[in-house]
Amino acid sequence: MTEKKQILGLNRFEKSDSAALDDGLVNQITRRQNTQGASSVLFYQQPIEMVSARGVWMYDAAGNRYLDMYNNVPGVGHCHPRVVEAMSVQAGMLNTNTRYLFPVLERYSETLLATFPAPLANVVFTCTGSESNDIALRIARMVTGRQGIIVTESAYHGNTTAVMEVSPSGLKRQSLPPYVRTVPAPDANTLRPGQQVAEVFADAVQSAMDSLNAEGFGCAALLVDTIFSSDGVYADPAGFLSLAVARVRAGGGLFIADEVQPGFGRTGTHYWCFQRHELVPDIVTLGKPMGNGFPMAGVITRPALLDRFSQETEYFNTFGGNPVSAAVGLAVLQVIREEELMSNAERCGHYLRAGLHNLANQYPAISDVRGAGLFNAVEFRQPDSKKPDTKLTQQVINELKGEGILIGAAGAYGNSLKIRPPLCFSIDNADFFIDKLARVMSRCARR
Ligand SMILES: Cc1ncc(COP(=O)(O)O)c(C=O)c1O
């Protein structure tokens, strides 16, 4: 049986890789490990010292340039001058908590909420996606009076105590608590003839709900990353999620859409990935690209749910929604609109997938190419056995680094490249990537 992988540990540097490194690098790694201890994780067999970044490119201490296909945090591009300026101007004027009035926050909140369908009309500001999901769980449990949560098998939703309990791909030894159920990722490749993704996924959710009810926990919410990123990236067929959500609601539960990964226009056709599925969630959680690197995040919900939450508990966040985050968030939204980054994601994503499909026709080890906009995956399986090829995926990732491309992996077995460049990615960048991947495949396929 192929071994399942933890999403946070994929492509990590191991001490045993040190022998091949020069003394200077070993010294830097040692200093990191001495201070940050066992929790410190570095990417790559040969970690990189980064010094600067701009647009889709990152630069290391040796002057090497890398195309960033990995990082969906700098959504509008690394160090976007407009965002940097908004941040520094506001930081030089006022930065304090939300217990004072400052119009930049109202402007930002109204602009952000205008991207959501009714009745999602309230926002709670936080600093991380984990905090946002933590609050979403609290709201769902308070409103429904139930404890049970349903997530996908390789979900990752963050790092607080409550959120780790619903993040199976982040757990090492611990098992999930009895009030959490997992369902398989909505993978069209695993269907038997005649089966549909929507039905299979909804049936799994229904069984999970029945089981939670049978054990007296009830189902408070279905919580999914709407692009199923850590599960391996599953976007199609558009609309498949709505059946499962309807079942959860029929059973009295809520639907929490985790948009931390795919939000802010990345999937091309819509601002939010849940819109691909023609549904309106009860709660939406945001993070990563919201501040283009500035730590800011949020929860969007219906006023009635927030009223209920606020009757039970006070909410205060020292940094969430501060003037600098509002100025930064507003600049990010303006850049997405003015530089037409959403339509760029759609156009370049389409082009990129076409090139990847061409490669898949040449290399049988590429078993699937899938995604939406600029959130895509290339999956590797052994051509004969169809087993997930984690080893080849790791080789490709490390060889791509040598070709000047940064990329990560996803999926239960870590056998898919996870492709999410900044949204200012161009057709030229796509050609560059496809050319480099073709070179790497020709070398790896020979071995
Ligand atoms: C889908 C998803 N939700 C939530 C989080 C947590 O966000 P943060 O690291 O900002 O706490 C992550 C982080 O990787 C994520 O991928």
Short mmCIF file of C-alpha atoms and ligand atoms in Angstrom, two decimals:
data_model
loop_
_atom_site.label_atom_id
_atom_site.label_comp_id
_atom_site.label_asym_id
_atom_site.label_seq_id
_atom_site.Cartn_x
_atom_site.Cartn_y
_atom_site.Cartn_z
CA MET A 1 0.00 0.00 0.00
CA THR A 2 1.30 3.50 -0.81
CA GLU A 3 2.03 5.51 2.32
CA LYS A 4 -0.09 8.59 2.99
CA LYS A 5 1.80 11.90 3.42
CA GLN A 6 1.31 14.88 5.68
CA ILE A 7 0.81 17.96 3.61
CA LEU A 8 2.95 20.18 5.86
CA GLY A 9 5.94 17.86 5.69
CA LEU A 10 6.12 17.46 1.92
CA ASN A 11 9.47 18.34 0.30
CA ARG A 12 11.04 19.14 3.66
CA PHE A 13 14.79 19.32 4.26
CA GLU A 14 16.07 16.38 6.36
CA LYS A 15 19.23 16.51 8.46
CA SER A 16 20.54 13.56 6.47
CA ASP A 17 20.63 15.86 3.41
CA SER A 18 23.32 18.03 5.12
CA ALA A 19 26.30 15.99 3.87
CA ALA A 20 25.88 17.36 0.36
CA LEU A 21 25.75 21.03 1.47
CA ASP A 22 28.51 23.63 1.82
CA ASP A 23 29.59 24.82 5.26
CA GLY A 24 27.96 28.25 4.97
CA LEU A 25 24.53 26.77 4.29
CA VAL A 26 24.92 24.14 7.03
CA ASN A 27 25.79 26.95 9.45
CA GLN A 28 22.64 28.90 8.56
CA ILE A 29 20.45 25.80 8.87
CA THR A 30 21.99 25.02 12.25
CA ARG A 31 21.29 28.55 13.52
CA ARG A 32 17.65 28.19 12.41
CA GLN A 33 17.31 24.82 14.08
CA ASN A 34 19.04 25.96 17.26
CA THR A 35 16.54 28.76 17.76
CA GLN A 36 13.35 27.32 16.30
CA GLY A 37 13.97 23.74 17.30
CA ALA A 38 12.05 20.73 16.10
CA SER A 39 9.13 22.79 14.77
CA SER A 40 11.30 24.36 12.08
CA VAL A 41 10.70 23.07 8.55
CA LEU A 42 12.69 24.15 5.48
CA PHE A 43 11.87 23.38 1.87
CA TYR A 44 14.18 21.35 -0.39
CA GLN A 45 17.10 18.96 0.04
CA GLN A 46 19.24 22.09 -0.40
CA PRO A 47 17.39 24.94 1.38
CA ILE A 48 17.39 28.36 -0.27
CA GLU A 49 18.35 31.69 1.29
CA MET A 50 15.94 34.19 -0.25
CA VAL A 51 16.83 37.86 -0.46
CA SER A 52 14.20 39.57 -2.62
CA ALA A 53 11.18 39.09 -4.85
CA ARG A 54 9.15 40.99 -7.43
CA GLY A 55 6.06 39.99 -9.42
CA VAL A 56 6.32 36.26 -10.20
CA TRP A 57 10.07 36.08 -9.48
CA MET A 58 12.11 35.38 -6.34
CA TYR A 59 15.88 35.89 -5.99
CA ASP A 60 18.30 33.99 -3.76
CA ALA A 61 21.53 35.05 -2.06
CA ALA A 62 23.63 33.67 -4.92
CA GLY A 63 21.72 35.83 -7.42
CA ASN A 64 19.66 32.96 -8.88
CA ARG A 65 16.18 33.80 -10.12
CA TYR A 66 13.21 31.51 -9.55
CA LEU A 67 9.73 31.55 -11.08
CA ASP A 68 7.39 31.23 -8.10
CA MET A 69 4.79 28.59 -9.00
CA TYR A 70 4.31 27.67 -5.37
CA ASN A 71 3.10 30.60 -3.38
CA ASN A 72 -0.49 31.80 -3.45
CA VAL A 73 0.08 34.41 -0.73
CA PRO A 74 1.52 37.19 -2.96
CA GLY A 75 -1.61 36.91 -5.12
CA VAL A 76 -1.10 40.21 -6.94
CA GLY A 77 2.65 39.62 -7.24
CA HIS A 78 5.57 39.78 -4.82
CA CYS A 79 6.21 43.24 -3.35
CA HIS A 80 3.56 44.90 -5.52
CA PRO A 81 4.51 48.62 -5.38
CA ARG A 82 0.90 49.72 -4.85
CA VAL A 83 0.49 47.40 -1.85
CA VAL A 84 3.89 48.29 -0.41
CA GLU A 85 3.06 52.00 -0.69
CA ALA A 86 -0.38 51.60 0.92
CA MET A 87 1.25 49.68 3.77
CA SER A 88 4.04 52.16 4.43
CA VAL A 89 1.90 55.31 4.10
CA GLN A 90 -0.72 53.96 6.54
CA ALA A 91 1.94 52.61 8.93
CA GLY A 92 3.45 56.10 9.03
CA MET A 93 0.09 57.71 9.85
CA LEU A 94 -1.96 55.51 12.20
CA ASN A 95 -2.07 51.90 13.31
CA THR A 96 -4.34 50.89 16.17
CA ASN A 97 -7.16 48.50 17.02
CA THR A 98 -10.75 48.54 15.78
CA ARG A 99 -12.18 50.14 18.92
CA TYR A 100 -11.65 53.49 17.18
CA LEU A 101 -13.23 54.71 13.97
CA PHE A 102 -11.04 55.04 10.89
CA PRO A 103 -12.73 55.37 7.48
CA VAL A 104 -10.18 53.22 5.66
CA LEU A 105 -11.64 50.14 7.41
CA GLU A 106 -15.20 51.02 6.38
CA ARG A 107 -14.06 51.53 2.81
CA TYR A 108 -12.24 48.23 2.82
CA SER A 109 -15.08 46.27 4.47
CA GLU A 110 -17.65 47.65 2.01
CA THR A 111 -15.42 46.93 -1.00
CA LEU A 112 -14.67 43.40 0.22
CA LEU A 113 -18.31 42.58 1.06
CA ALA A 114 -19.41 43.85 -2.37
CA THR A 115 -17.62 40.81 -3.85
CA PHE A 116 -19.95 38.44 -1.92
CA PRO A 117 -23.52 37.47 -2.74
CA ALA A 118 -26.40 38.29 -0.35
CA PRO A 119 -26.99 37.50 2.46
CA LEU A 120 -23.23 37.37 3.27
CA ALA A 121 -23.08 40.92 4.58
CA ASN A 122 -20.85 40.90 7.67
CA VAL A 123 -17.11 40.49 8.09
CA VAL A 124 -15.03 39.65 11.16
CA PHE A 125 -11.34 40.49 10.81
CA THR A 126 -8.61 38.17 12.04
CA CYS A 127 -4.89 37.76 11.31
CA THR A 128 -4.64 34.16 10.05
CA GLY A 129 -6.69 31.57 8.23
CA SER A 130 -6.48 29.37 11.32
CA GLU A 131 -8.15 32.01 13.47
CA SER A 132 -10.83 32.46 10.84
CA ASN A 133 -11.63 28.76 10.75
CA ASP A 134 -11.58 28.65 14.54
CA ILE A 135 -14.24 31.36 14.66
CA ALA A 136 -16.23 29.64 11.90
CA LEU A 137 -16.31 26.43 13.95
CA ARG A 138 -17.41 28.34 17.04
CA ILE A 139 -20.23 30.06 15.13
CA ALA A 140 -21.41 26.79 13.56
CA ARG A 141 -21.42 24.96 16.88
CA MET A 142 -23.16 27.80 18.75
CA VAL A 143 -25.82 28.31 16.11
CA THR A 144 -26.67 24.62 15.61
CA GLY A 145 -26.07 23.46 19.18
CA ARG A 146 -24.16 20.50 17.71
CA GLN A 147 -20.56 19.38 17.84
CA GLY A 148 -19.90 17.28 14.71
CA ILE A 149 -17.82 18.51 11.77
CA ILE A 150 -17.27 16.84 8.39
CA VAL A 151 -14.03 17.46 6.43
CA THR A 152 -12.15 15.73 3.62
CA GLU A 153 -9.57 13.00 4.28
CA SER A 154 -6.50 15.15 3.55
CA ALA A 155 -7.92 18.47 4.67
CA TYR A 156 -5.78 21.15 6.24
CA HIS A 157 -7.57 24.11 7.85
CA GLY A 158 -4.98 25.55 10.23
CA ASN A 159 -3.13 25.26 13.50
CA THR A 160 -5.26 26.15 16.55
CA THR A 161 -6.36 23.34 18.86
CA ALA A 162 -9.89 23.30 17.42
CA VAL A 163 -8.75 23.61 13.83
CA MET A 164 -6.08 20.91 14.08
CA GLU A 165 -8.90 18.59 15.13
CA VAL A 166 -10.42 19.06 11.66
CA SER A 167 -7.09 18.93 9.76
CA PRO A 168 -6.32 15.24 9.22
CA SER A 169 -3.36 15.97 6.93
CA GLY A 170 -1.58 17.87 9.72
CA LEU A 171 -1.82 15.13 12.36
CA LYS A 172 1.13 12.82 13.03
CA ARG A 173 0.27 10.46 15.87
CA GLN A 174 -3.02 11.81 17.14
CA SER A 175 -6.26 10.45 15.78
CA LEU A 176 -9.28 12.58 14.98
CA PRO A 177 -11.71 13.23 17.84
CA PRO A 178 -14.97 11.23 17.82
CA TYR A 179 -17.01 14.24 16.64
CA VAL A 180 -15.05 14.67 13.38
CA ARG A 181 -15.77 12.61 10.26
CA THR A 182 -13.80 12.54 7.03
CA VAL A 183 -15.00 11.95 3.49
CA PRO A 184 -12.86 11.05 0.45
CA ALA A 185 -11.76 13.87 -1.84
CA PRO A 186 -14.10 14.45 -4.80
CA ASP A 187 -11.75 12.74 -7.25
CA ALA A 188 -13.39 11.98 -10.61
CA ASN A 189 -10.59 9.48 -11.36
CA THR A 190 -11.78 7.11 -8.64
CA LEU A 191 -15.36 6.81 -9.92
CA ARG A 192 -16.83 3.58 -11.23
CA PRO A 193 -18.64 3.68 -14.59
CA GLY A 194 -21.93 5.54 -14.29
CA GLN A 195 -21.00 7.35 -11.08
CA GLN A 196 -20.99 11.16 -10.79
CA VAL A 197 -18.71 13.23 -8.53
CA ALA A 198 -21.64 15.19 -7.04
CA GLU A 199 -23.60 12.08 -5.99
CA VAL A 200 -20.61 10.15 -4.67
CA PHE A 201 -19.39 13.10 -2.62
CA ALA A 202 -22.89 13.92 -1.32
CA ASP A 203 -23.48 10.25 -0.38
CA ALA A 204 -20.23 10.20 1.59
CA VAL A 205 -21.24 13.41 3.37
CA GLN A 206 -24.67 11.92 4.13
CA SER A 207 -23.09 8.78 5.65
CA ALA A 208 -20.79 10.95 7.76
CA MET A 209 -23.79 12.95 8.95
CA ASP A 210 -25.76 9.79 9.76
CA SER A 211 -22.83 8.48 11.76
CA LEU A 212 -22.45 11.76 13.72
CA ASN A 213 -26.18 11.71 14.45
CA ALA A 214 -26.08 8.06 15.51
CA GLU A 215 -23.38 8.88 18.06
CA GLY A 216 -25.29 11.88 19.40
CA PHE A 217 -22.91 14.60 18.16
CA GLY A 218 -25.08 15.84 15.32
CA CYS A 219 -23.61 17.70 12.37
CA ALA A 220 -22.76 21.36 12.98
CA ALA A 221 -21.05 21.89 9.63
CA LEU A 222 -19.44 20.59 6.49
CA LEU A 223 -16.11 22.44 6.22
CA VAL A 224 -14.21 22.24 2.93
CA ASP A 225 -11.45 24.08 1.14
CA THR A 226 -13.48 24.82 -2.00
CA ILE A 227 -10.58 23.82 -4.34
CA PHE A 228 -9.64 20.80 -2.15
CA SER A 229 -6.06 21.97 -2.32
CA SER A 230 -4.33 19.67 0.17
CA ASP A 231 -6.45 16.74 -1.08
CA GLY A 232 -4.89 17.23 -4.52
CA VAL A 233 -6.87 20.10 -6.20
CA TYR A 234 -10.36 19.17 -7.39
CA ALA A 235 -12.34 21.86 -9.19
CA ASP A 236 -14.54 19.94 -11.60
CA PRO A 237 -17.21 19.43 -12.61
CA ALA A 238 -18.25 22.94 -11.59
CA GLY A 239 -21.33 22.73 -9.40
CA PHE A 240 -20.63 19.31 -7.86
CA LEU A 241 -20.45 20.65 -4.31
CA SER A 242 -24.00 21.99 -4.17
CA LEU A 243 -25.63 18.56 -3.70
CA ALA A 244 -23.57 17.78 -0.58
CA VAL A 245 -24.29 21.25 0.80
CA ALA A 246 -28.03 20.75 0.23
CA ARG A 247 -27.87 17.45 2.14
CA VAL A 248 -26.04 19.08 5.07
CA ARG A 249 -28.59 21.87 5.23
CA ALA A 250 -31.47 19.41 5.03
CA GLY A 251 -29.92 17.78 8.09
CA GLY A 252 -29.75 21.12 9.93
CA GLY A 253 -26.00 21.73 9.50
CA LEU A 254 -24.14 24.72 8.06
CA PHE A 255 -21.71 24.95 5.17
CA ILE A 256 -18.34 26.61 5.82
CA ALA A 257 -16.40 27.46 2.65
CA ASP A 258 -12.67 27.74 3.35
CA GLU A 259 -11.48 30.20 0.68
CA VAL A 260 -8.05 30.68 2.26
CA GLN A 261 -6.40 28.98 -0.73
CA PRO A 262 -8.56 29.62 -3.81
CA GLY A 263 -10.12 33.01 -2.96
CA PHE A 264 -9.48 36.46 -4.43
CA GLY A 265 -9.98 35.56 -8.08
CA ARG A 266 -7.44 32.77 -8.41
CA THR A 267 -9.83 30.31 -10.03
CA GLY A 268 -10.45 32.75 -12.88
CA THR A 269 -14.18 32.75 -13.52
CA HIS A 270 -15.26 33.89 -10.08
CA TYR A 271 -13.88 35.90 -7.20
CA TRP A 272 -14.65 33.02 -4.82
CA CYS A 273 -14.34 29.36 -5.66
CA PHE A 274 -17.68 28.49 -4.00
CA GLN A 275 -19.30 30.51 -6.81
CA ARG A 276 -18.16 27.81 -9.28
CA HIS A 277 -20.57 25.55 -7.42
CA GLU A 278 -23.52 27.93 -7.64
CA LEU A 279 -24.12 28.00 -3.92
CA VAL A 280 -23.97 30.52 -1.10
CA PRO A 281 -22.17 29.30 2.03
CA ASP A 282 -23.29 30.12 5.57
CA ILE A 283 -19.74 31.10 6.52
CA VAL A 284 -16.68 31.86 4.37
CA THR A 285 -13.13 32.01 5.71
CA LEU A 286 -10.38 34.07 4.07
CA GLY A 287 -6.63 34.44 4.49
CA LYS A 288 -3.36 34.02 2.59
CA PRO A 289 -3.67 36.36 -0.48
CA MET A 290 -5.93 38.82 1.37
CA GLY A 291 -2.95 41.01 2.35
CA ASN A 292 -0.49 39.86 -0.32
CA GLY A 293 1.87 38.79 2.51
CA PHE A 294 0.68 41.15 5.23
CA PRO A 295 -0.85 38.86 7.89
CA MET A 296 -4.57 39.46 7.61
CA ALA A 297 -7.60 37.20 7.32
CA GLY A 298 -11.34 37.21 7.88
CA VAL A 299 -14.68 35.50 8.31
CA ILE A 300 -17.68 36.44 6.19
CA THR A 301 -21.17 35.45 7.30
CA ARG A 302 -24.81 36.34 7.56
CA PRO A 303 -25.68 39.04 10.13
CA ALA A 304 -28.10 36.65 11.89
CA LEU A 305 -25.30 34.14 12.57
CA LEU A 306 -22.95 36.81 13.84
CA ASP A 307 -25.69 38.24 16.09
CA ARG A 308 -26.16 34.81 17.64
CA PHE A 309 -22.39 34.41 18.13
CA SER A 310 -22.10 37.86 19.71
CA GLN A 311 -24.92 37.13 22.17
CA GLU A 312 -22.81 34.31 23.59
CA THR A 313 -19.31 35.75 23.49
CA GLU A 314 -17.32 38.97 23.24
CA TYR A 315 -14.98 39.25 20.27
CA PHE A 316 -11.81 41.30 20.23
CA ASN A 317 -8.76 40.99 18.01
CA THR A 318 -5.75 43.19 18.77
CA PHE A 319 -4.45 43.28 15.21
CA GLY A 320 -7.35 42.07 13.04
CA GLY A 321 -8.84 44.91 10.97
CA ASN A 322 -6.24 47.50 11.99
CA PRO A 323 -5.74 50.53 9.71
CA VAL A 324 -2.62 49.11 8.04
CA SER A 325 -4.37 45.83 7.20
CA ALA A 326 -7.37 47.78 5.85
CA ALA A 327 -5.14 49.94 3.62
CA VAL A 328 -3.26 46.88 2.40
CA GLY A 329 -6.43 44.85 1.80
CA LEU A 330 -8.00 47.71 -0.13
CA ALA A 331 -4.90 48.08 -2.31
CA VAL A 332 -5.01 44.33 -3.05
CA LEU A 333 -8.65 44.53 -4.18
CA GLN A 334 -7.91 47.60 -6.32
CA VAL A 335 -4.96 45.89 -8.01
CA ILE A 336 -7.01 42.75 -8.73
CA ARG A 337 -9.65 44.91 -10.42
CA GLU A 338 -7.45 47.43 -12.23
CA GLU A 339 -4.91 44.90 -13.53
CA GLU A 340 -7.75 42.50 -14.46
CA LEU A 341 -6.00 39.69 -12.64
CA MET A 342 -9.04 37.45 -12.48
CA SER A 343 -9.46 37.31 -16.25
CA ASN A 344 -5.69 36.95 -16.54
CA ALA A 345 -5.89 33.91 -14.25
CA GLU A 346 -8.59 32.43 -16.46
CA ARG A 347 -6.70 33.08 -19.72
CA CYS A 348 -3.24 32.01 -18.54
CA GLY A 349 -4.63 29.04 -16.59
CA HIS A 350 -6.31 27.77 -19.72
CA TYR A 351 -3.12 28.14 -21.72
CA LEU A 352 -1.06 26.48 -19.01
CA ARG A 353 -3.37 23.46 -18.77
CA ALA A 354 -3.31 23.04 -22.56
CA GLY A 355 0.51 22.90 -22.44
CA LEU A 356 0.41 20.46 -19.53
CA HIS A 357 -2.04 18.21 -21.36
CA ASN A 358 0.42 18.14 -24.28
CA LEU A 359 3.13 16.98 -21.89
CA ALA A 360 0.79 14.36 -20.44
CA ASN A 361 0.38 12.95 -23.95
CA GLN A 362 4.17 12.49 -24.16
CA TYR A 363 4.81 11.20 -20.63
CA PRO A 364 2.59 8.38 -19.33
CA ALA A 365 3.81 9.11 -15.78
CA ILE A 366 1.59 12.21 -15.88
CA SER A 367 -1.75 10.63 -15.00
CA ASP A 368 -3.88 13.77 -14.75
CA VAL A 369 -3.89 17.53 -15.29
CA ARG A 370 -6.67 19.42 -13.53
CA GLY A 371 -7.64 22.72 -11.93
CA ALA A 372 -9.27 26.07 -12.53
CA GLY A 373 -7.73 29.43 -13.39
CA LEU A 374 -4.28 29.59 -11.82
CA PHE A 375 -4.89 26.81 -9.28
CA ASN A 376 -3.82 23.59 -10.94
CA ALA A 377 -2.34 20.15 -10.36
CA VAL A 378 -0.25 17.70 -12.37
CA GLU A 379 -0.57 14.18 -10.97
CA PHE A 380 2.04 11.42 -11.27
CA ARG A 381 1.29 7.69 -11.18
CA GLN A 382 3.33 4.67 -12.15
CA PRO A 383 2.17 3.96 -15.70
CA ASP A 384 1.65 0.20 -15.20
CA SER A 385 0.43 -0.18 -11.64
CA LYS A 386 -1.32 3.24 -11.51
CA LYS A 387 0.10 3.62 -8.00
CA PRO A 388 0.72 7.23 -6.84
CA ASP A 389 4.33 8.13 -7.73
CA THR A 390 5.43 10.21 -4.76
CA LYS A 391 9.11 9.62 -5.48
CA LEU A 392 8.90 10.95 -9.03
CA THR A 393 6.95 13.97 -7.77
CA GLN A 394 9.74 14.75 -5.29
CA GLN A 395 12.37 14.32 -7.98
CA VAL A 396 10.50 16.65 -10.32
CA ILE A 397 10.14 19.27 -7.57
CA ASN A 398 13.86 19.21 -6.78
CA GLU A 399 14.91 19.17 -10.44
CA LEU A 400 12.57 22.08 -11.21
CA LYS A 401 14.34 24.04 -8.51
CA GLY A 402 17.58 23.46 -10.43
CA GLU A 403 15.81 24.87 -13.50
CA GLY A 404 14.75 28.00 -11.61
CA ILE A 405 11.20 27.04 -10.66
CA LEU A 406 9.69 26.80 -7.18
CA ILE A 407 6.76 24.42 -6.83
CA GLY A 408 5.14 22.21 -4.18
CA ALA A 409 3.15 19.01 -3.90
CA ALA A 410 -0.35 18.10 -2.77
CA GLY A 411 -2.64 15.12 -2.36
CA ALA A 412 -2.95 12.29 0.14
CA TYR A 413 0.20 10.70 -1.29
CA GLY A 414 2.00 13.92 -2.22
CA ASN A 415 1.95 12.79 -5.85
CA SER A 416 0.61 15.96 -7.49
CA LEU A 417 2.42 19.17 -8.32
CA LYS A 418 0.43 22.04 -6.83
CA ILE A 419 0.63 24.97 -9.24
CA ARG A 420 -0.40 28.39 -7.92
CA PRO A 421 1.74 31.28 -9.18
CA PRO A 422 0.92 34.94 -8.47
CA LEU A 423 -2.02 36.12 -10.59
CA CYS A 424 0.22 38.48 -12.61
CA PHE A 425 1.57 35.29 -14.26
CA SER A 426 1.87 35.65 -18.06
CA ILE A 427 1.70 33.47 -21.16
CA ASP A 428 5.52 33.83 -21.37
CA ASN A 429 5.81 32.54 -17.81
CA ALA A 430 3.59 29.58 -18.76
CA ASP A 431 5.85 28.79 -21.74
CA PHE A 432 8.91 29.03 -19.51
CA PHE A 433 7.38 26.62 -17.00
CA ILE A 434 6.20 24.10 -19.58
CA ASP A 435 9.59 24.13 -21.28
CA LYS A 436 11.39 23.49 -17.98
CA LEU A 437 8.94 20.79 -16.92
CA ALA A 438 9.42 19.09 -20.31
CA ARG A 439 13.21 19.09 -19.76
CA VAL A 440 12.84 17.66 -16.27
CA MET A 441 10.39 15.01 -17.45
CA SER A 442 12.72 13.93 -20.23
CA ARG A 443 15.49 13.44 -17.65
CA CYS A 444 13.34 11.80 -14.96
CA ALA A 445 11.51 9.52 -17.39
CA ARG A 446 14.89 8.19 -18.60
CA ARG A 447 15.89 6.98 -15.13
C1 LIG B 1 -7.19 25.67 3.24
C2 LIG B 1 -6.47 26.34 4.37
N1 LIG B 1 -7.17 26.86 5.38
C3 LIG B 1 -6.57 27.48 6.42
C4 LIG B 1 -5.21 27.57 6.50
C5 LIG B 1 -4.56 28.23 7.69
O1 LIG B 1 -4.12 29.50 7.38
P1 LIG B 1 -2.95 30.17 8.26
O2 LIG B 1 -1.68 29.44 8.00
O3 LIG B 1 -2.95 31.60 7.79
O4 LIG B 1 -3.38 30.08 9.69
C6 LIG B 1 -4.43 27.06 5.46
C7 LIG B 1 -2.95 27.17 5.51
O5 LIG B 1 -2.20 26.60 4.78
C8 LIG B 1 -5.07 26.42 4.38
O6 LIG B 1 -4.37 25.89 3.39
#
